[in-house]
XYZ file of N, CA and C in Angstrom:
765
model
N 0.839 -1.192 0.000
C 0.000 0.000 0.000
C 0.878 1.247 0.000
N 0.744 2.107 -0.730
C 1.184 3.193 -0.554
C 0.788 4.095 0.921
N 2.175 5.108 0.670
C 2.216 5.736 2.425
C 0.984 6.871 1.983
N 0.574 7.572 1.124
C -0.377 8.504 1.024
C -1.769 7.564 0.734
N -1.629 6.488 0.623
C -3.261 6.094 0.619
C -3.252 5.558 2.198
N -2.369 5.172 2.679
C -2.461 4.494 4.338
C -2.798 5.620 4.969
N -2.340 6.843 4.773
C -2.756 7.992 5.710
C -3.949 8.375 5.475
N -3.888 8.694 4.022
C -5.844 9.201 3.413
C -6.645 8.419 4.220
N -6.565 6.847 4.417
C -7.633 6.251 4.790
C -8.015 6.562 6.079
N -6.794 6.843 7.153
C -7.005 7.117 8.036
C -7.737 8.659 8.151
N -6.837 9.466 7.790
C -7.229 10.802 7.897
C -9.188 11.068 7.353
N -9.613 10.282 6.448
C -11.080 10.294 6.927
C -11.841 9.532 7.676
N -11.348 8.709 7.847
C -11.906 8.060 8.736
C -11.858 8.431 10.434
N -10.770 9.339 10.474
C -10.587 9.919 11.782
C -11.008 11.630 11.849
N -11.142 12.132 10.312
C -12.009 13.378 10.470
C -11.013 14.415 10.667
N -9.367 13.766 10.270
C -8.510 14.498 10.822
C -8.243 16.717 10.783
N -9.017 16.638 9.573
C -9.243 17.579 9.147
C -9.866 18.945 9.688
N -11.232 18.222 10.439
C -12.042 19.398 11.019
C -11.617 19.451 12.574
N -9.775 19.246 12.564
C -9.854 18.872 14.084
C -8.914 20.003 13.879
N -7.945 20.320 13.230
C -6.734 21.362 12.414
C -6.885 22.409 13.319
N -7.869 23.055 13.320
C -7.608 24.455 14.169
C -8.116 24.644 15.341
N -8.363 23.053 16.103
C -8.685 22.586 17.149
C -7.696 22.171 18.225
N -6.580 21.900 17.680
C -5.780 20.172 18.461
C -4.321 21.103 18.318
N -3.683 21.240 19.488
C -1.821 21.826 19.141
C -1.312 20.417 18.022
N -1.892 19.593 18.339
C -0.906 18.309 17.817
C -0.882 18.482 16.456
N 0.053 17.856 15.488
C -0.171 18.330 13.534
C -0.661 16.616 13.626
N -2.025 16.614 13.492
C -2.511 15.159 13.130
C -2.271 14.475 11.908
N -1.899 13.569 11.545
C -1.636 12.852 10.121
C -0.168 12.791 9.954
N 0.431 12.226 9.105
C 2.108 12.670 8.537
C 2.702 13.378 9.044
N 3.929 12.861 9.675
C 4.561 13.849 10.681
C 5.778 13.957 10.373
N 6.373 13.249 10.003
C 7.731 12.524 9.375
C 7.093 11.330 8.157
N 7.907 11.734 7.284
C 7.676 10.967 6.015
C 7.877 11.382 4.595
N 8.411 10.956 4.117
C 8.104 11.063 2.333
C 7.121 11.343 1.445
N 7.186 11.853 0.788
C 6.283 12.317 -0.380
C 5.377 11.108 -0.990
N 6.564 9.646 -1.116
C 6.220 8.757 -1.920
C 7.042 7.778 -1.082
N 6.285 6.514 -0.745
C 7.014 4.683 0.293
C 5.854 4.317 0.071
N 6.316 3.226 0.276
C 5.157 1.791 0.183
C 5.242 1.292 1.797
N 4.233 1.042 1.948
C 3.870 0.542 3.445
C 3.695 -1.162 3.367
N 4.356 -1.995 4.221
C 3.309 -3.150 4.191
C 3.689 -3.577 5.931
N 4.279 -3.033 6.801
C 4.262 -3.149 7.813
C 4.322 -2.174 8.831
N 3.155 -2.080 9.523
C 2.639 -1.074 10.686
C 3.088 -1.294 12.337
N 3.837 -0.209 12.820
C 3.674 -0.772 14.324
C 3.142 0.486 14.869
N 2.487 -0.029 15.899
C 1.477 0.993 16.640
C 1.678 1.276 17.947
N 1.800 2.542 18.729
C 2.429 2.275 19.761
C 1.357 4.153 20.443
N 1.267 3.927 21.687
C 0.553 5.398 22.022
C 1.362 6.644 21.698
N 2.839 6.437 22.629
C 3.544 7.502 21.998
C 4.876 6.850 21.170
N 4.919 8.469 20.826
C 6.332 8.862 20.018
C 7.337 8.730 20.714
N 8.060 7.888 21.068
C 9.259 8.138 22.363
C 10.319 7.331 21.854
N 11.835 7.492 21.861
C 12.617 6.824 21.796
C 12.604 5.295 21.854
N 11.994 4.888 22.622
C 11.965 3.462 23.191
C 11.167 2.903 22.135
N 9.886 3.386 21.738
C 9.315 2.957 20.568
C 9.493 3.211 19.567
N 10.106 3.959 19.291
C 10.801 3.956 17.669
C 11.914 3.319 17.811
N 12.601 2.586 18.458
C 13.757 1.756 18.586
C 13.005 0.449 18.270
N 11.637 0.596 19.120
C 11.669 -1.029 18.952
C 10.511 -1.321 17.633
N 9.559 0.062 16.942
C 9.832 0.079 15.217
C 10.934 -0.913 14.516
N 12.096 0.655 14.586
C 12.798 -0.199 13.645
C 13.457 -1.318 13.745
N 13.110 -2.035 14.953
C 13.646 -3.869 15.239
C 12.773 -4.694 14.756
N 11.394 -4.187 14.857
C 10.327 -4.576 13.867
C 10.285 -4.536 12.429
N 11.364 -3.320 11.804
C 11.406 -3.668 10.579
C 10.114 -2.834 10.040
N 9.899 -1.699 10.601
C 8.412 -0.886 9.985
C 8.457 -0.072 9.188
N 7.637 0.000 8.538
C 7.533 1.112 7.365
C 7.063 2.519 7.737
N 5.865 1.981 8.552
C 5.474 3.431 9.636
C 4.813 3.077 10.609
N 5.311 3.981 11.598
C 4.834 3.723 13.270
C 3.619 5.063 13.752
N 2.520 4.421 14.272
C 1.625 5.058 13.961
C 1.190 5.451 15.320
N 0.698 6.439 15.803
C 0.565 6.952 17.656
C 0.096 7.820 17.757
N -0.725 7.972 18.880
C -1.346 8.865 19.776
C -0.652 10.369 20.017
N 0.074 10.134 20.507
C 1.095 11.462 20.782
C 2.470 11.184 20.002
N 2.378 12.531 19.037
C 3.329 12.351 18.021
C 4.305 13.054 18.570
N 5.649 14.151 17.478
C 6.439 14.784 17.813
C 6.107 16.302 17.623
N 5.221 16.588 16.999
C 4.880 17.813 16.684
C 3.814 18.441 17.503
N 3.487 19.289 18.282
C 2.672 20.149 19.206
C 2.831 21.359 18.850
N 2.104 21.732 17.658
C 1.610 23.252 17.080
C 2.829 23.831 16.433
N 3.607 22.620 15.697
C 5.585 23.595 15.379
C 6.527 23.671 16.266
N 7.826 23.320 15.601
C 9.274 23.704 16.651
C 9.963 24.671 15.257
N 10.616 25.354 16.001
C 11.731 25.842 15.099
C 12.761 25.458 14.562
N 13.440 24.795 15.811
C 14.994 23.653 15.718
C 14.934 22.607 16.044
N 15.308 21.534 15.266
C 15.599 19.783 15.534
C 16.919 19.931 15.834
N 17.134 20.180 17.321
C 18.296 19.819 18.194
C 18.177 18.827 19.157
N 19.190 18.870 19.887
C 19.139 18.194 20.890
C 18.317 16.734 20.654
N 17.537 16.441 22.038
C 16.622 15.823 21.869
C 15.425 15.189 21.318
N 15.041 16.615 20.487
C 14.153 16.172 19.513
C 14.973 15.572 18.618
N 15.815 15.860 17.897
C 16.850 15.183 17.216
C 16.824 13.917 16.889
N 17.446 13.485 18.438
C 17.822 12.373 18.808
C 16.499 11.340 18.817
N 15.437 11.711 19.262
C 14.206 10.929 18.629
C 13.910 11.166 16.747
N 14.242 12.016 16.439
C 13.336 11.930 15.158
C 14.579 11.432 14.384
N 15.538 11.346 14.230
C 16.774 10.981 13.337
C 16.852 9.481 12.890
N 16.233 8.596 14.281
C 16.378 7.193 13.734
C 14.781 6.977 12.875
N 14.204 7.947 12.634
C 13.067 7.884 12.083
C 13.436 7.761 10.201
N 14.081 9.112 10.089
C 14.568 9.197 8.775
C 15.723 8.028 8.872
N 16.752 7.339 9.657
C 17.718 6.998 9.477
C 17.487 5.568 8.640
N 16.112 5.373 9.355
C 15.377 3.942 9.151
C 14.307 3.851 8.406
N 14.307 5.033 7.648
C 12.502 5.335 6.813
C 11.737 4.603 7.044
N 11.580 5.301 8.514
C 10.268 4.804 9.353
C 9.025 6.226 9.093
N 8.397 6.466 8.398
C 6.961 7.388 8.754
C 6.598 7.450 10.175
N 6.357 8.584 10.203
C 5.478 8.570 11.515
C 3.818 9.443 11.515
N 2.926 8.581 11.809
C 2.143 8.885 11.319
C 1.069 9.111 13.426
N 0.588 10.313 13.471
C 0.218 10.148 14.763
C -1.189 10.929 14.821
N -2.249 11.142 15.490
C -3.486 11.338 15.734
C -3.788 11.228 16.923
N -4.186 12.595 17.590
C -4.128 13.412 18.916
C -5.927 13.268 18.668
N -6.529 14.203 19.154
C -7.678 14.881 19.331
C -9.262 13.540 18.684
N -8.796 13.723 17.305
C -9.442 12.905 16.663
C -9.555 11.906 17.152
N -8.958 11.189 18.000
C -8.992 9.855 18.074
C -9.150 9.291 19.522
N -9.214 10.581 19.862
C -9.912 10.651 21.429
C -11.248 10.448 21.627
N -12.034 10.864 20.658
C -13.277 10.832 20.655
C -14.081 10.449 19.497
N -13.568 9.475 18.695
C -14.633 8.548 18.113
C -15.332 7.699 18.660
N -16.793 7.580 17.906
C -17.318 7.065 18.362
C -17.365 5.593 18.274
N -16.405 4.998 17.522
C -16.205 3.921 17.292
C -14.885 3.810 17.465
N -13.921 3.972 17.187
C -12.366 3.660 16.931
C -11.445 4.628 18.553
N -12.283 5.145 19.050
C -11.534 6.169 20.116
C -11.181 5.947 21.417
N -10.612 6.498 21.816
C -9.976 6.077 23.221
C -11.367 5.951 24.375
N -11.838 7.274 24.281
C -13.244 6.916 25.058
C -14.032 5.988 24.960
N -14.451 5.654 23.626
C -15.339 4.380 23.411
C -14.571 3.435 23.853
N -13.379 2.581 23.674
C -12.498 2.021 24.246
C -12.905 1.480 25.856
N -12.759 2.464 26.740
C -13.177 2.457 28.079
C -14.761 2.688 28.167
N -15.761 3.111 27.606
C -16.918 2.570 27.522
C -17.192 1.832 27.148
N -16.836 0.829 26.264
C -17.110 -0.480 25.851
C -16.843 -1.742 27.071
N -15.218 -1.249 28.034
C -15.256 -1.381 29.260
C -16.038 -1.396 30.520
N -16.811 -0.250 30.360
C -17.786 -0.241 31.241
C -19.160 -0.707 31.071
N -19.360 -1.145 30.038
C -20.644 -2.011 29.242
C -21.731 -0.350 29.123
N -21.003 0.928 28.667
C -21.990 1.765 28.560
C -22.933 1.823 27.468
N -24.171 2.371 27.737
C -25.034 1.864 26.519
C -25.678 3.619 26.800
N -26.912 3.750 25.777
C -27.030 5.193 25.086
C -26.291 6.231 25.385
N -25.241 6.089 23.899
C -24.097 6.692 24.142
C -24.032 8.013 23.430
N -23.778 9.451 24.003
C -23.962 10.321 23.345
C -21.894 11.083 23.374
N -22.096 11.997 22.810
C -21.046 12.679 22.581
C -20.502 13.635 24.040
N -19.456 13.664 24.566
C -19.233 15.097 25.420
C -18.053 15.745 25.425
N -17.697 16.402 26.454
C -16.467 17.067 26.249
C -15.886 17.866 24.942
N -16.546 19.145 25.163
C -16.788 20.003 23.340
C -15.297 20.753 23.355
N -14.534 20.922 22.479
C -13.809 21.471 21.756
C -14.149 22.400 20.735
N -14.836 23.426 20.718
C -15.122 24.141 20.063
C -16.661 23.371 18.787
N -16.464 22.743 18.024
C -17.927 22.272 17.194
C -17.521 20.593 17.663
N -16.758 20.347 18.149
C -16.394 18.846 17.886
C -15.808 18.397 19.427
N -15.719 16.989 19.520
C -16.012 16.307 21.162
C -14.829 15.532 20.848
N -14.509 15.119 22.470
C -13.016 14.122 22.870
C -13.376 13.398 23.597
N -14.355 13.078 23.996
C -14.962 12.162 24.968
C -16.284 11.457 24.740
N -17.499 10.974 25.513
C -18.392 10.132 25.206
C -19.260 9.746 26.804
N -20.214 10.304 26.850
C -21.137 9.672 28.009
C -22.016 8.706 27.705
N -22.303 7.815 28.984
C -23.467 6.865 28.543
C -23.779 6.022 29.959
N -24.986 5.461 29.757
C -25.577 4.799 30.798
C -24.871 3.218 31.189
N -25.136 2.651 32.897
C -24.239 2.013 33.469
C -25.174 0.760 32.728
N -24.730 -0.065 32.200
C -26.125 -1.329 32.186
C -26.546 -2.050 33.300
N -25.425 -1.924 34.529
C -26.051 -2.370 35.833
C -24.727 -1.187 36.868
N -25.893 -0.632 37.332
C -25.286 0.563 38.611
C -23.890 0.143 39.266
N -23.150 1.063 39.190
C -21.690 1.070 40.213
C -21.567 1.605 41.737
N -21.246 1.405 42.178
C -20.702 1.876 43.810
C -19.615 2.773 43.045
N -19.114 3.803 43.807
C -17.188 4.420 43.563
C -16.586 2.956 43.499
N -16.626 2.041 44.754
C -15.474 1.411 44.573
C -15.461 0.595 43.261
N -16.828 -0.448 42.760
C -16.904 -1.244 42.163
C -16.447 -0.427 40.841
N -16.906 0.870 40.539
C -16.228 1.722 39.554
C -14.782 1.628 39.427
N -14.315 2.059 40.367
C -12.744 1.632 40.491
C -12.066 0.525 40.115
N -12.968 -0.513 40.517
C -12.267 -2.054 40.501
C -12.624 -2.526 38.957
N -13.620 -2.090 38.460
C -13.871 -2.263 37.154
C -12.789 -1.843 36.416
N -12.502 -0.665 36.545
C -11.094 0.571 35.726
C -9.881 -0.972 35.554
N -9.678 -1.114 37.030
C -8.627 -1.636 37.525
C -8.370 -3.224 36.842
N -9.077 -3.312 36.571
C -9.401 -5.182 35.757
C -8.834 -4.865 34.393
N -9.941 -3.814 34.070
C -9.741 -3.831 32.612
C -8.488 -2.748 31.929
N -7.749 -2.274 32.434
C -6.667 -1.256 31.894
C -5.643 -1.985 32.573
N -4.615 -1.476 31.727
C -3.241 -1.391 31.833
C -2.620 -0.169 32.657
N -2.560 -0.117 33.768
C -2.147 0.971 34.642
C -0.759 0.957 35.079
N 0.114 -0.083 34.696
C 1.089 -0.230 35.223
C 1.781 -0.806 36.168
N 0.823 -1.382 37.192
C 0.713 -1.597 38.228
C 0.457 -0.566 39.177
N -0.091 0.964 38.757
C -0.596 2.069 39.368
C -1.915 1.797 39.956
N -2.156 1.648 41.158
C -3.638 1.901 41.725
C -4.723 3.086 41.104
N -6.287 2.466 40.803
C -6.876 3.547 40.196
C -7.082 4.576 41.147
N -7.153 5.767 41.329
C -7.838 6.901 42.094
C -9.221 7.158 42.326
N -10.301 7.288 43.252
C -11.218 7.284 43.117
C -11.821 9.037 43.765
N -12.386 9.206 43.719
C -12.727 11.046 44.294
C -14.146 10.348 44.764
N -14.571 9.863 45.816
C -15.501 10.037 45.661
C -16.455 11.049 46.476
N -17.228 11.617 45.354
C -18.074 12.454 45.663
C -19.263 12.598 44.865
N -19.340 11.544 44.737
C -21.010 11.891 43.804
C -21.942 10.981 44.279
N -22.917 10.767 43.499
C -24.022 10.284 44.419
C -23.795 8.565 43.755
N -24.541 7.846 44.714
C -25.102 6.421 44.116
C -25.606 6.250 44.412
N -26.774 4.683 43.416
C -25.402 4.629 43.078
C -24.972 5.217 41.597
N -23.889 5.032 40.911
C -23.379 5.527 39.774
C -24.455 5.188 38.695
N -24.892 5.784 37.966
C -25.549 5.596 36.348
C -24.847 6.110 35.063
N -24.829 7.268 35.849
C -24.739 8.445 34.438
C -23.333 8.496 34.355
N -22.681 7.981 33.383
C -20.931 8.446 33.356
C -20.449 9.300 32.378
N -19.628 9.990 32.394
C -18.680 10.443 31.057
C -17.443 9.996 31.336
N -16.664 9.771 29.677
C -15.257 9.284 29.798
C -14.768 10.661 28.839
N -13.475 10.958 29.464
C -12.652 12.020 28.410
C -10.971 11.530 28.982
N -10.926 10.775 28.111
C -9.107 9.833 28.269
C -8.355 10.981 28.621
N -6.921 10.775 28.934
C -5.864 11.683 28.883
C -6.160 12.204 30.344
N -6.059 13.616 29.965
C -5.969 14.959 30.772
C -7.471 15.165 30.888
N -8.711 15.126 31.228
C -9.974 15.412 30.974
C -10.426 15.947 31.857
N -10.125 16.415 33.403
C -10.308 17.099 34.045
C -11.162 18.631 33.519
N -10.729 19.091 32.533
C -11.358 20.304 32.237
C -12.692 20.401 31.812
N -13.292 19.290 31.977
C -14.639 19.034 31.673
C -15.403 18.901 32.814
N -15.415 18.796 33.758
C -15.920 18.908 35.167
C -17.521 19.490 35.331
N -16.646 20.954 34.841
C -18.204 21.585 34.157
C -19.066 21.029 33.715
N -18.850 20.872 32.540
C -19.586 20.329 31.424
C -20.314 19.119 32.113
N -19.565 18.437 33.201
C -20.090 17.082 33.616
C -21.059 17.334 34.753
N -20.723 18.568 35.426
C -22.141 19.151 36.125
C -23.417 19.908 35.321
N -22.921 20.374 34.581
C -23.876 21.292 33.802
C -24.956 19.946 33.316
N -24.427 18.781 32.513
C -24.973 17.713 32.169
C -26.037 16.401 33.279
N -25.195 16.740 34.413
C -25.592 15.865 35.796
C -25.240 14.502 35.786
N -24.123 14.798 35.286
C -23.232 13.026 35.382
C -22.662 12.678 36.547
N -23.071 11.370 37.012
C -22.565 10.833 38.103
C -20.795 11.011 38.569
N -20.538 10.744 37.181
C -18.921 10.429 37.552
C -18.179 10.635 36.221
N -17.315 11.116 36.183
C -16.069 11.644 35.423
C -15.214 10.755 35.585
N -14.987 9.392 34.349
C -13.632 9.177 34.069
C -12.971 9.605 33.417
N -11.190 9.915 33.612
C -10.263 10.341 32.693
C -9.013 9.436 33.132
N -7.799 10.252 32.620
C -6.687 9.590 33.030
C -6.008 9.962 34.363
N -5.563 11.544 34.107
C -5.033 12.142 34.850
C -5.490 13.388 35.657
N -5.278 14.194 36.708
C -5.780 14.961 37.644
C -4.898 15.788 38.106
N -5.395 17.166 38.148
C -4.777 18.534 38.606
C -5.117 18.491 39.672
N -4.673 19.615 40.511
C -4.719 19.940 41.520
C -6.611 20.499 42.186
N -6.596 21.229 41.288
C -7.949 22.346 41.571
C -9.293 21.317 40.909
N -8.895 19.728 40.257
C -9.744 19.233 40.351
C -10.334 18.552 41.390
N -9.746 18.356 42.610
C -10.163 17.714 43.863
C -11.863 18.752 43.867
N -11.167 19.959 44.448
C -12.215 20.845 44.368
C -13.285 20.811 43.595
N -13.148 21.123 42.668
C -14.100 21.245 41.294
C -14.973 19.872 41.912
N -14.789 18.837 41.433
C -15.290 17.144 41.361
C -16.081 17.661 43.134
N -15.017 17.728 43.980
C -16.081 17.860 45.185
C -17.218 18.601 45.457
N -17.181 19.941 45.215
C -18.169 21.110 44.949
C -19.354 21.054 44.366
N -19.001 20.028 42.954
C -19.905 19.811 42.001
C -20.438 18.692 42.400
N -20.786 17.824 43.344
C -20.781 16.302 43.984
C -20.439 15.652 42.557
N -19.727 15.318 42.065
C -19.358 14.469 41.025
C -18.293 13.728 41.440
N -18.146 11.602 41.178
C -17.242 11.115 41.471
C -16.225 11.530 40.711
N -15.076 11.493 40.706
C -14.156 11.672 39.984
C -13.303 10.089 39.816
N -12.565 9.839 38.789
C -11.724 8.642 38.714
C -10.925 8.593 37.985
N -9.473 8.773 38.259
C -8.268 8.663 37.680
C -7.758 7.565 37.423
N -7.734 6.949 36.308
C -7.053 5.647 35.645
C -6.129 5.429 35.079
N -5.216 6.813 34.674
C -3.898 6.529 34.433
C -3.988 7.152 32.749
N -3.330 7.846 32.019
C -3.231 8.675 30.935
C -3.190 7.687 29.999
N -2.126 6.975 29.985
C -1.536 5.802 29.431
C -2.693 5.205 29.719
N -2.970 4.556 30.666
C -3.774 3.555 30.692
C -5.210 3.858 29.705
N -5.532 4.829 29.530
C -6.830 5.468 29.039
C -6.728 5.608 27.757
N -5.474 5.142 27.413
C -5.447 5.758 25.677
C -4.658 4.347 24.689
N -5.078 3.182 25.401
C -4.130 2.158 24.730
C -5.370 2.155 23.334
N -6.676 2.224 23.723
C -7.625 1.914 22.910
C -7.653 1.932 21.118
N -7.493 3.442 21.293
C -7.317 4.105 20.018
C -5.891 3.378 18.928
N -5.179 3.468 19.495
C -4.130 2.893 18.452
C -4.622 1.464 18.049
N -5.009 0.879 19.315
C -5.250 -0.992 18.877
C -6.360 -0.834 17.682
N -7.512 0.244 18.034
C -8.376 0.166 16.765
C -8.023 0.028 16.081
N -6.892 1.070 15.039
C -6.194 1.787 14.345
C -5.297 0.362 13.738
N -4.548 -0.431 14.341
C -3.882 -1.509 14.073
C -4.961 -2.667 13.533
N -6.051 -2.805 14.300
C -6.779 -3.848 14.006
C -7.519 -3.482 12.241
N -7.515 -2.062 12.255
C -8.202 -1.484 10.804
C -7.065 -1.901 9.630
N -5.924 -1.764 10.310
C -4.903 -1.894 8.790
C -4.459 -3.654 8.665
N -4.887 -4.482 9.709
C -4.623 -5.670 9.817
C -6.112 -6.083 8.426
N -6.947 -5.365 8.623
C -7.989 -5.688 7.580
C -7.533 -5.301 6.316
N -6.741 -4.582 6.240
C -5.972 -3.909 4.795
C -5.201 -5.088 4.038
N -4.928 -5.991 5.426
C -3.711 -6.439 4.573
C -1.982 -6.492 5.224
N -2.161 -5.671 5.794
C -0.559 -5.023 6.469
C -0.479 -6.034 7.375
N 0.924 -6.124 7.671
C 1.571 -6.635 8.652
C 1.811 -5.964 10.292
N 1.425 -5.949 11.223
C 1.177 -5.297 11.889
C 1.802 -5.671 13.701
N 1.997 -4.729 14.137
C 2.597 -5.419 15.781
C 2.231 -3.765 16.820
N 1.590 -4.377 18.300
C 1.189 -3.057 18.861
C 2.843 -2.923 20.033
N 3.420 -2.128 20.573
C 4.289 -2.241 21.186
C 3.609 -1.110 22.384
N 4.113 -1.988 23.775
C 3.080 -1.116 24.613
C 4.243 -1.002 25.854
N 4.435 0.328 26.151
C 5.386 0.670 27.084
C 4.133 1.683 27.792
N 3.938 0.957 28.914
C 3.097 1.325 29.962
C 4.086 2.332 30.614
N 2.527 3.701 31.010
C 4.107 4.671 32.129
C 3.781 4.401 33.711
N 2.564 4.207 33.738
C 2.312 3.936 34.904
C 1.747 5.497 35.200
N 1.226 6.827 34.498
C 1.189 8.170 34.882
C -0.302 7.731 34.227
């Protein structure tokens, strides 16, 4: 397959487009050629040394991830950035990565991912970004406690061996949930304004203790990493239907 039809397919299918003046991240082609042939994919959340090492031991054509190298432009490839992106070209490896978009499909996304986890059913859109969403609420098919919420997280993710976090402060038992992977704290609002039981994400600020308490909303931290393996495995399992040769490489942070 060619490297511009492997990306096209993705890039509509992930909507990459109407996300552009949404997302710091440069979604799609990040590193790459004009013109390569693809026939082997490795998929990995991030862009990090460790996984592009173990790319090109795989022998990949392009390595495809969540968090790429680009966040809204750099000026200079020194140092460090360098030193990650060099064995990229050294090894014409593509790098092909998808931030925003892929947080919040409704099928292929990190949120659905962990709602499919939680057996959520009428599933609507949340967490707005300007016309377009990174997250996904929906109903419990059988009610949670905080803890049993927790222990659910805890079964089904990869945390590292990190304990899940639980806030609890909302009512039960649990029904109404929203998921917004990553950083999702900034939706809090939105999750009171709506009257959702409980807010899963990955990770947690400071001034969200507050917020989550104030607003009686549970809160539940599952780990960033842990919240975002989803999206890439889609993403791998889609090009395994293509045809491609394919391998997921998963360096848990435990954050």
């Amino acid at each position: 397959m060619d490297l511009s039809e492997f990306c096209e397919r993705f890039d509509d299918r992930l909507r990459t487009e109407e996300y552009a003046d949404l997302d710091a991240a440069a979604n799609g082609l990040q590193v790459g050629p004009d013109e390569a042939s693809v026939e082997r994919a490795v998929f990995a959340v991030d862009a990090a040394t460790e996984t592009i090492e173990a790319a090109s031991e795989a022998d990949a054509d392009v390595l495809v991830t969540h968090h790429g190298v680009s966040w809204g432009g750099f000026d200079r490839v020194t140092g460090r950035k360098f030193d990650r992106i060099a064995p990229l070209i050294e090894n014409d490896i593509a790098l092909y990565a998808v931030h925003l978009p892929l947080d919040g499909h409704t099928e292929l996304g990190n949120a659905a991912g962990v709602a499919d986890r939680l057996e959520l059913t009428d599933r609507e859109r949340f967490a707005e970004v300007g016309p377009e969403y990174i997250g996904l609420r929906g109903t419990a098919s059988e009610p949670f406690t905080a803890d049993t919420l927790g222990e659910r997280l805890g079964d089904a993710l990869d945390t590292g061996g990190q304990d899940v976090q639980v806030l609890d402060f909302g009512p039960e038992p649990i029904e109404d949930i929203a998921v917004v992977t990553g950083s999702g704290t900034d939706w809090i609002a939105e999750a009171d304004e709506k009257g959702v039981d409980a807010l899963v994400t990955g990770e947690g600020k400071q001034k969200a203790y507050h917020e989550a308490r104030e607003a009686g909303i549970t809160l539940v931290l599952a780990g960033h990493y842990a919240t975002e393996t989803f999206g890439v495995r889609s993403l791998k399992s889609a090009a395994e239907e293509w045809g491609l040769e394919t391998e997921y490489v998963d360096r848990p942070t435990g954050l």
